Short mmCIF file of C-alpha atoms in Angstrom, two decimals:
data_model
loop_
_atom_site.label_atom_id
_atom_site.label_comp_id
_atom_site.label_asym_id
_atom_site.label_seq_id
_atom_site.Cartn_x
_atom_site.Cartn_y
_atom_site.Cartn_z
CA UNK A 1 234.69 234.45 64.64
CA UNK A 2 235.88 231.13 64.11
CA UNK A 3 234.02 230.05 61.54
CA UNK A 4 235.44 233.07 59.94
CA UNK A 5 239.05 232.01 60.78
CA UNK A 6 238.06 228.52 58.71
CA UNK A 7 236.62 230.25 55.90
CA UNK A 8 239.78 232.48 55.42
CA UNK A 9 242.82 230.60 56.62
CA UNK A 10 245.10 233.30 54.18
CA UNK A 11 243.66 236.11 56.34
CA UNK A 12 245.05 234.31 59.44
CA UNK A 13 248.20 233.96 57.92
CA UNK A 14 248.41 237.68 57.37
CA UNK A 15 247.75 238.25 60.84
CA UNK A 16 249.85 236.23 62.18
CA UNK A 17 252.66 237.90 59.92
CA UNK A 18 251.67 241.24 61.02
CA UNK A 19 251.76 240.44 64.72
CA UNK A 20 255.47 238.96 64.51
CA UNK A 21 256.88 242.17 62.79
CA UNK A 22 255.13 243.94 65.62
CA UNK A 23 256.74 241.90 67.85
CA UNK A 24 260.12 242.46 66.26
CA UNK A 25 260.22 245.94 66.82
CA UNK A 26 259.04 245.53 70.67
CA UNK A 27 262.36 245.94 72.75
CA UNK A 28 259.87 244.37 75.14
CA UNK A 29 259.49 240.50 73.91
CA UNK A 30 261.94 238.86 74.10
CA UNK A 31 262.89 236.60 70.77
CA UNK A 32 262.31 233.09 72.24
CA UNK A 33 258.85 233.99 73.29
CA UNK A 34 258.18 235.55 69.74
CA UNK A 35 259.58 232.23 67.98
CA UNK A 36 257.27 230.13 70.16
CA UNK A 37 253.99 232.51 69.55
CA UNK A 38 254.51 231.80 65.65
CA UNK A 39 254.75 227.45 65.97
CA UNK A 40 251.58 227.94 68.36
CA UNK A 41 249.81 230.09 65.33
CA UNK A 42 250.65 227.90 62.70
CA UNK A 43 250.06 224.68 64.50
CA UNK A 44 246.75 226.21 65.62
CA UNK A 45 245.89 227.68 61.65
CA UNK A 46 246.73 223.96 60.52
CA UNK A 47 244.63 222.32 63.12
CA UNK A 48 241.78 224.49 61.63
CA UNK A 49 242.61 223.50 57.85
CA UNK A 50 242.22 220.32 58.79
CA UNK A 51 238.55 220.71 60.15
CA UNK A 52 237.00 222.17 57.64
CA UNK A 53 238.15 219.74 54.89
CA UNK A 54 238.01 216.35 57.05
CA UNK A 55 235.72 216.63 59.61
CA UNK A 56 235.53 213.98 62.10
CA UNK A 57 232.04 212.90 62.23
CA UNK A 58 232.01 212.21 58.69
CA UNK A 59 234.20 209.10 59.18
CA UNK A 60 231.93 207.58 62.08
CA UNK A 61 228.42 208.15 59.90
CA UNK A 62 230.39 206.57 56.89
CA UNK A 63 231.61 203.01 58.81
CA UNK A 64 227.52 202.98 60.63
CA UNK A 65 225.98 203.38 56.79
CA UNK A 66 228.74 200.57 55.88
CA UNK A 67 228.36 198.32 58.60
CA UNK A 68 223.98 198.62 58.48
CA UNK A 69 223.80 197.13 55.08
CA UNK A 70 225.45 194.20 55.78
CA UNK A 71 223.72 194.12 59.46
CA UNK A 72 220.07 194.19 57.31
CA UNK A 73 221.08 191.33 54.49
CA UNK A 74 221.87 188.61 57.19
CA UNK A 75 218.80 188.95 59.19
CA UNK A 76 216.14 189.81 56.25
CA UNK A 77 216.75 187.94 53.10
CA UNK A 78 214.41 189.87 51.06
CA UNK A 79 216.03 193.39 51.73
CA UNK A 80 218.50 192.51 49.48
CA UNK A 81 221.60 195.28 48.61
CA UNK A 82 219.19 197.92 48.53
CA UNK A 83 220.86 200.31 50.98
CA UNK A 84 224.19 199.29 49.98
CA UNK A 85 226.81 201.82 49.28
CA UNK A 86 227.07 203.01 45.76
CA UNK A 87 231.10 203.49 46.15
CA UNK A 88 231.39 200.62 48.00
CA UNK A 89 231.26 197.22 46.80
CA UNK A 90 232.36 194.68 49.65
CA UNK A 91 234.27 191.34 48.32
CA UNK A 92 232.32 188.18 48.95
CA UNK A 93 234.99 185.93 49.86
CA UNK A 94 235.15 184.08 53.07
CA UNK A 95 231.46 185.53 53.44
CA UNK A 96 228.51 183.08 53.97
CA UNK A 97 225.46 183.87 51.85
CA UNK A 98 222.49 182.53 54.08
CA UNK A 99 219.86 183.75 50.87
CA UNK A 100 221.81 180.92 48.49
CA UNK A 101 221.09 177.88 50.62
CA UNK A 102 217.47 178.57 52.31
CA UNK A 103 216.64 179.12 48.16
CA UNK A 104 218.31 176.09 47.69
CA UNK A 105 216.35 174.41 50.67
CA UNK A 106 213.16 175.88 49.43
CA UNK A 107 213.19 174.63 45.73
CA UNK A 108 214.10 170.98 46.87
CA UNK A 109 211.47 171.26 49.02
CA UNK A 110 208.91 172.53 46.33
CA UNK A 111 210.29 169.71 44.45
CA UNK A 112 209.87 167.08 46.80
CA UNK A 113 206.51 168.07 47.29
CA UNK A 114 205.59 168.10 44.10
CA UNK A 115 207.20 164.77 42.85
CA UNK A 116 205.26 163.30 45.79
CA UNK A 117 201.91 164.90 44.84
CA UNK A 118 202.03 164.43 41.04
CA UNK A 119 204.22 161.31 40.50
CA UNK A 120 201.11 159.35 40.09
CA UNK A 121 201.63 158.05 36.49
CA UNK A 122 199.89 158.68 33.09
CA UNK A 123 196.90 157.02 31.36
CA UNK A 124 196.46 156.17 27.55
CA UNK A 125 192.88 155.79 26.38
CA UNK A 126 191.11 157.09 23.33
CA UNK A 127 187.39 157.98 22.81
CA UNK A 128 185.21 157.93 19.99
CA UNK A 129 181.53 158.75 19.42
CA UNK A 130 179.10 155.87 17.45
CA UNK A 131 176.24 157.94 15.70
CA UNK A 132 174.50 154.93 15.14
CA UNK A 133 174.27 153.16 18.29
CA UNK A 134 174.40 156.57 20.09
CA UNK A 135 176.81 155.29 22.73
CA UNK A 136 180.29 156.84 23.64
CA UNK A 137 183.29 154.07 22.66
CA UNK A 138 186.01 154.69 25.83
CA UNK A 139 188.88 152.15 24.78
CA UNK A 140 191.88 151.84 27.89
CA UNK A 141 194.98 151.76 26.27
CA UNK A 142 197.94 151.38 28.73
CA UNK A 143 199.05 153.13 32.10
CA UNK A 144 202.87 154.52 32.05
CA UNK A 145 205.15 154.63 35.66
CA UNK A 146 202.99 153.91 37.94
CA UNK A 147 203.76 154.61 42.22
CA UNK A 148 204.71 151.08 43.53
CA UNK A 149 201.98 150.31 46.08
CA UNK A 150 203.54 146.49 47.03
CA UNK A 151 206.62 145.27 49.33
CA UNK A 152 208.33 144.44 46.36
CA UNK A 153 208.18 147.14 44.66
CA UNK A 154 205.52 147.24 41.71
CA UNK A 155 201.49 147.48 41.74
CA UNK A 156 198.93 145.33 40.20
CA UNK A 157 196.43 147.87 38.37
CA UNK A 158 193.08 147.95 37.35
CA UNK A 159 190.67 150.35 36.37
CA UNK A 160 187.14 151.70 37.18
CA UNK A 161 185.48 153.92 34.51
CA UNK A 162 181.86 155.96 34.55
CA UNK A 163 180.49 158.09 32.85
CA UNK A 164 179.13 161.01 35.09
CA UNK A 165 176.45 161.62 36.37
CA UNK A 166 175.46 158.24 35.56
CA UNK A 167 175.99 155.66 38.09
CA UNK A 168 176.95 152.64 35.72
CA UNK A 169 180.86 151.12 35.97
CA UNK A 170 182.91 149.70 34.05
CA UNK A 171 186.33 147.69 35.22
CA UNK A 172 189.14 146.50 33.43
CA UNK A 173 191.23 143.56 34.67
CA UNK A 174 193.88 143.27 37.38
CA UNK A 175 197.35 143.18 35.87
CA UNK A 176 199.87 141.78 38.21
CA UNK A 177 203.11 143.03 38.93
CA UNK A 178 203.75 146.00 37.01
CA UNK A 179 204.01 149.61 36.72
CA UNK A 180 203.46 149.78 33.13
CA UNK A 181 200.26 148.09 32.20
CA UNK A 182 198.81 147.60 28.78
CA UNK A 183 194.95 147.36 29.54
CA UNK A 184 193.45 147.38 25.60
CA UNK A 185 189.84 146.98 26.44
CA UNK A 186 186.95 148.77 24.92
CA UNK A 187 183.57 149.86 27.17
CA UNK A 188 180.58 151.65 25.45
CA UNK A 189 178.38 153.73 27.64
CA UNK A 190 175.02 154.74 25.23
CA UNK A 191 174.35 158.61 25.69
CA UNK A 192 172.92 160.50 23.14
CA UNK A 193 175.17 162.79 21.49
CA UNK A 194 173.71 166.24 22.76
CA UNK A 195 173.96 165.62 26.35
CA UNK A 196 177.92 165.20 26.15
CA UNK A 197 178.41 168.45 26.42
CA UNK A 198 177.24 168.17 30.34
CA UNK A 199 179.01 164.58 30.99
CA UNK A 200 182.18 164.04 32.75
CA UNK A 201 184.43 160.75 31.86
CA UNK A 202 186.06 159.54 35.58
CA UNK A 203 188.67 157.20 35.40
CA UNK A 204 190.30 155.82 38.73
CA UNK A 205 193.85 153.44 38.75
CA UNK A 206 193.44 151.28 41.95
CA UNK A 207 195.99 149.15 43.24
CA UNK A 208 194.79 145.05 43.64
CA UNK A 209 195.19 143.79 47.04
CA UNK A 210 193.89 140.34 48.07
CA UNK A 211 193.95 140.44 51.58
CA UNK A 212 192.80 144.19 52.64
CA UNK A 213 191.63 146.98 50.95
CA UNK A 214 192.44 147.89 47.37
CA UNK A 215 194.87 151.06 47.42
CA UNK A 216 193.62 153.82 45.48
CA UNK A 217 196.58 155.47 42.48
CA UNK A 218 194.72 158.62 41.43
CA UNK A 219 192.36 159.46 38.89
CA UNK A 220 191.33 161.47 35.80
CA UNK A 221 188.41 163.36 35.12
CA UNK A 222 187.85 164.17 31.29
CA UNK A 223 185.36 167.30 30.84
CA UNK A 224 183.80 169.18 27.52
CA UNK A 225 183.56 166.02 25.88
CA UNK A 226 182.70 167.61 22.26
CA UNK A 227 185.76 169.57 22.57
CA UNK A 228 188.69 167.48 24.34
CA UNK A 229 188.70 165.42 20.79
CA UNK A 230 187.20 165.08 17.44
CA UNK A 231 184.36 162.21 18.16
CA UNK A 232 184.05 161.34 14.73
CA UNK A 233 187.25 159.07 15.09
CA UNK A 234 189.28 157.64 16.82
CA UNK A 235 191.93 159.59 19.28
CA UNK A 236 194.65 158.62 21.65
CA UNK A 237 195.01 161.23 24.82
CA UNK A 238 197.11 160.84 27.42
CA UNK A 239 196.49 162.29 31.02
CA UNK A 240 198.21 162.94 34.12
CA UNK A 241 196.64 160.86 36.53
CA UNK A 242 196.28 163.07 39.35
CA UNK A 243 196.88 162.26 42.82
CA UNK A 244 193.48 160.63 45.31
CA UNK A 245 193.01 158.61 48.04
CA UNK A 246 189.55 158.42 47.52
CA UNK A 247 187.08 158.51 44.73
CA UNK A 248 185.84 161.37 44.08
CA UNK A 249 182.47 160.62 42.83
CA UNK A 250 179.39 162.03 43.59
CA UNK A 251 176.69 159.86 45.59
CA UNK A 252 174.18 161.94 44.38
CA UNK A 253 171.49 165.11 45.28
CA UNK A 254 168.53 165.37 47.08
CA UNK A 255 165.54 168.03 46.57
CA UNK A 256 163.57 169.15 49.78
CA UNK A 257 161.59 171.71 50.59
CA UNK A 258 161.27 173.77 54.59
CA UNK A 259 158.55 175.88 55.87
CA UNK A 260 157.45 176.61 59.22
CA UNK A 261 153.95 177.79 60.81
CA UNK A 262 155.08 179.78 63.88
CA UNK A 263 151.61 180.19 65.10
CA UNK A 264 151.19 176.68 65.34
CA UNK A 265 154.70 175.17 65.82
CA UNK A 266 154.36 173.04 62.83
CA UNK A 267 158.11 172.18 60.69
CA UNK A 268 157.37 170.57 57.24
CA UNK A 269 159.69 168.99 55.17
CA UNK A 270 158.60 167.72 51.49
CA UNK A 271 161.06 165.21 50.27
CA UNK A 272 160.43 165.91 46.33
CA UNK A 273 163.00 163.77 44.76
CA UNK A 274 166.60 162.34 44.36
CA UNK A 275 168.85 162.00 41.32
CA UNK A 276 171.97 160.53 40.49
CA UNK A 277 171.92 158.34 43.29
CA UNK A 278 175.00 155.95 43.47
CA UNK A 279 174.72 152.37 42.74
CA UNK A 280 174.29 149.91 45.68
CA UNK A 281 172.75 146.43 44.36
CA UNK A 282 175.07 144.22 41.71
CA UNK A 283 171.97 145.44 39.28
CA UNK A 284 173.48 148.80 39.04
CA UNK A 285 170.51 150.31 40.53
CA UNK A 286 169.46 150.66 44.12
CA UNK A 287 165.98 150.96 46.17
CA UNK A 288 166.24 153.81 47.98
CA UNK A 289 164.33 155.65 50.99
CA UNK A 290 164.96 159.36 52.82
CA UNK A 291 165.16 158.68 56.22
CA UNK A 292 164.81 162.22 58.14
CA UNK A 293 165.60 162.46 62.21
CA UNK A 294 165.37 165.45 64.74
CA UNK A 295 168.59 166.33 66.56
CA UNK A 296 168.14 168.39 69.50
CA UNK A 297 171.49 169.49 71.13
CA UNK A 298 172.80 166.23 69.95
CA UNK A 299 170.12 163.64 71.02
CA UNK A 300 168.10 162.53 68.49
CA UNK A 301 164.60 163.08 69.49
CA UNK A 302 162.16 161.77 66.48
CA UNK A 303 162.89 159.77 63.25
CA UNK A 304 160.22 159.09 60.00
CA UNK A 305 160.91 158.29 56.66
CA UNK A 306 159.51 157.89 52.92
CA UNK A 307 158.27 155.18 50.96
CA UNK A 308 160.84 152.83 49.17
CA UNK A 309 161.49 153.57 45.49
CA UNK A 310 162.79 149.92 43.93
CA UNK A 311 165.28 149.93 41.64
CA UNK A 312 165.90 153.02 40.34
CA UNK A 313 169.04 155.99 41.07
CA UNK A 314 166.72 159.15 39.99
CA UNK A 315 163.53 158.68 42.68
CA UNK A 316 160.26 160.62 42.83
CA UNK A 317 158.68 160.68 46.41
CA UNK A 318 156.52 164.13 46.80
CA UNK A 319 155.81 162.95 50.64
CA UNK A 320 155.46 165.39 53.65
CA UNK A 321 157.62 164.78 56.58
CA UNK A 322 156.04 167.24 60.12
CA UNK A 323 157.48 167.62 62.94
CA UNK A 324 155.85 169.92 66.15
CA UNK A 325 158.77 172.53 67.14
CA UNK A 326 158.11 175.38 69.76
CA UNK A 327 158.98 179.17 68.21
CA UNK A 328 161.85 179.36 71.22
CA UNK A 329 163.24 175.85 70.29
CA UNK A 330 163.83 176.88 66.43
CA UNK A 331 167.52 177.53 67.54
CA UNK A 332 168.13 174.15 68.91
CA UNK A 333 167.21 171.74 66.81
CA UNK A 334 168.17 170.37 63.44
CA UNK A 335 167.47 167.94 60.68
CA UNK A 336 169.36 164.86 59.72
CA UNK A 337 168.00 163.91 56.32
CA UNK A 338 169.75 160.23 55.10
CA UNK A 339 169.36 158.72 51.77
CA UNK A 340 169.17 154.88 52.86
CA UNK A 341 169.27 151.97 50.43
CA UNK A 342 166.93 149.17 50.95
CA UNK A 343 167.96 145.18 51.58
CA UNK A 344 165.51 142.38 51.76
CA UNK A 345 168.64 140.44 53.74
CA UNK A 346 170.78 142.09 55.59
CA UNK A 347 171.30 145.84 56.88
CA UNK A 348 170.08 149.09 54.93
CA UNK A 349 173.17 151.07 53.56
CA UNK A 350 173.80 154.50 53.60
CA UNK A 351 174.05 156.26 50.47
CA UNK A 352 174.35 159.61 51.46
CA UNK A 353 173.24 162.07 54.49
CA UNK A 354 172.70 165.56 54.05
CA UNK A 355 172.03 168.06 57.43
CA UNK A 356 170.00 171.30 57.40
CA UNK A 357 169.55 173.98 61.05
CA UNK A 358 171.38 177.02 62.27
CA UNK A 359 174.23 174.54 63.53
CA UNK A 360 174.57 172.88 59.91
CA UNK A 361 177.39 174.51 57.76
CA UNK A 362 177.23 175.75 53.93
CA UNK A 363 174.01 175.25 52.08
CA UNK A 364 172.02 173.58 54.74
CA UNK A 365 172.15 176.95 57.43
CA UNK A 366 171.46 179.15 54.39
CA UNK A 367 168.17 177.13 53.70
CA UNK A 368 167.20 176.90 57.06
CA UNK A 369 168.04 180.79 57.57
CA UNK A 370 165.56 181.15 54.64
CA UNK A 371 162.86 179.44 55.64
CA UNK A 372 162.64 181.17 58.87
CA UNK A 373 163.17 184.67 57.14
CA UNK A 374 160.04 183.45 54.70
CA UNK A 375 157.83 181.41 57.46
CA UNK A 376 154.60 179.53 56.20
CA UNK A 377 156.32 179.74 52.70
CA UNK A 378 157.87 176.48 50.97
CA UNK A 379 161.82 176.95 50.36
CA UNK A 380 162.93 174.37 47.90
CA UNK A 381 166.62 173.63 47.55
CA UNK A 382 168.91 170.60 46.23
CA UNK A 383 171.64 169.13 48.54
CA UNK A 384 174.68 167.33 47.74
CA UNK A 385 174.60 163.84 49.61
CA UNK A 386 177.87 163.33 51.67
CA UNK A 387 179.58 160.65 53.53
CA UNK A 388 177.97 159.29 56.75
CA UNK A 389 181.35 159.81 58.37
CA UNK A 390 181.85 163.73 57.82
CA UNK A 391 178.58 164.38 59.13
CA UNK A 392 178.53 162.22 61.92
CA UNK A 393 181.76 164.28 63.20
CA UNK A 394 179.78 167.75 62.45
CA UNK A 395 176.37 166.77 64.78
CA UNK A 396 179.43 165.44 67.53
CA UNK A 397 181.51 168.73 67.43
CA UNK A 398 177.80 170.87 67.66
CA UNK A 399 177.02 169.13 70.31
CA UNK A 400 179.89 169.33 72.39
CA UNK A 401 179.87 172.80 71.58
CA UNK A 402 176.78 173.50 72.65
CA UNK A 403 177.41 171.37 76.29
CA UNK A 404 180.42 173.91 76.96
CA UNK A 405 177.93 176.90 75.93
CA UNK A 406 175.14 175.81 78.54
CA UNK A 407 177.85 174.80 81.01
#
């Protein structure tokens, strides 16, 4: 009934018409009472107008969907006015706009960190093939703002150049005091002309220091020879010289082979050779040995090595290495294969290390993991040589590990 009433407010008016000439020909109302029923009727058929053109409720949901918008844009930045009000569009003034200054914040950080990592300088140099000497012509022009690496504010440059993989360096001289050297010095590294499609050109800016060690700029590595520049004459490149605290260049590989006789406990390694070895002696060359130890949870247990190879970075050994490991002891025990360089006076030096066992990480579990899965079947692999240092920290953490396992 009332939603008839609102549907038809003219009908009500009718009604309310009819009952007041009713009411006028009553002898029983009397006309005070009949004036007041007609102000409650129309008060009451206005009331109803009102409802069903304006309702309430409307006018609550409205200010929530205005007031959730602006709730969602200061706490998540990325919402952005997507569930803004298409007929309303709030002024901005006197409002703080948190998404302006974090992007702000964010691109001078990006920037920072980006000046810091790449404002390392540029190099000038030019290359140039000789056909009849066979050699590669590498000519150091200049060096252009370089990082100021001194207390007073300037460096005094140099730098190193090979020719990769070879081991061979070349060094310019130390200019003092400056940020923009002009080297102008020519090196010649003979290669035929067919395999510089598979050498890389290294080039590393170190900072002189008398007293300490020398401070490392950066360096650039120059790839696909044959197609950075026309070798036929003469071309200036520049490079960014990229950002390094250390040198990044190789120490060399080593070939071995695994297999194990689980009937008879026996673990054979076959050192077969080494290549690209890095150069210890002032010769350019070094003598090298593999020196190969058994780590059991972190104690070294046995150590042999090969025969010394003199002066030479690419050695040939061929030479079995056995060792006597139980079946049930497999999962406890690793190898520690080191690339040693001989000296008649003084200590041996490291050249690289290498580290193969189901503790060892990368290449060297995946050929130990194979030459179990294959037993009294030779696995051969080659192995990047790495620093002493790194893998001195991995055979520590296993072996802690291991002590908090069995405790």
């Amino acid at each position: 009934m009332a939603t008839d009433k609102v549907k038809d407010p003219m009908g009500s008016m009718g009604f309310l018409e009819a009952a007041v000439k009713i009411s006028h020909t009553s002898p029983d109302i009397p006309a005070e009472v009949q004036l007041s029923m007609r102000e409650h009727f129309l008060r009451r058929t206005q009331r109803m107008q009102r409802q069903a053109t304006e309702p309430a409720s409307s006018t609550r949901h409205s200010s929530f969907k205005r007031h959730l918008p602006r709730q969602m844009q200061s706490i998540s930045l990325d919402l952005g006015n997507d569930y803004a009000d298409e007929d309303e569009q709030p002024t901005s003034i006197g409002r703080i706009k948190p998404e302006l200054y974090r992007q702000k914040t964010l691109d001078t950080d990006e920037s920072a960190k980006n000046s810091n990592a790449k404002n390392c300088g540029k190099i000038n140099f030019s290359l140039k093939y000789d056909y009849d000497n066979e050699a590669l012509l590498v000519n150091i022009l200049k060096a252009f703002d370089l990082p100021a690496k001194d207390l007073c504010g300037s460096s005094d440059p140099y730098v190193k150049i090979y020719l990769l993989p070879d081991r061979k360096k070349f060094q310019t001289r130390v200019h003092r005091k400056t940020l923009n050297p002009t080297f102008d010095e020519s090196f010649q590294f003979p290669v035929p002309y067919d395999e510089l499609a598979v050498r890389k050109l290294h080039m590393s800016v170190f900072d002189f220091d008398r007293f300490s060690r020398h401070d490392m700029i950066g360096e650039v590595v120059v790839d696909n020879l044959v197609e950075t520049s026309d070798l036929s004459r003469e071309t200036d490149i520049w490079r960014d010289i990229q950002y390094a605290t250390t040198e990044s260049v190789d120490l060399g590989e080593i070939m071995f082979s695994l297999c194990y006789l689980p009937t008879a406990g026996r673990l054979t390694l076959t050192v077969i050779k080494c290549r690209n070895l890095k150069a210890m002696d002032i010769t350019g060359y070094s003598d090298p040995y593999v020196k190969v130890s058994l780590i059991c949870d972190g104690r070294r247990l046995k150590k042999k090595k090969t025969t010394i190879k003199k002066n030479t970075l690419n050695p040939t050994y061929n030479e079995a290495i056995i060792f006597d490991i139980p079946p049930d002891s497999m999962d406890h025990v690793s190898l520690h294969i080191s690339v040693m360089d001989y000296d008649l006076v003084g200590h041996n030096e490291i050249i690289g290390v290498n580290r193969v066992g189901c503790s060892a990480e990368g290449l060297g579990k995946g050929h130990w993991n194979e030459m179990l899965a294959y037993p009294r079947k030779p696995i051969a692999h080659w192995h990047p040589l790495l620093e002493a240092k790194k893998s001195e920290k991995e055979v520590s953490s296993y072996s802690t590990l291991h002590c908090v396992k069995n405790s």
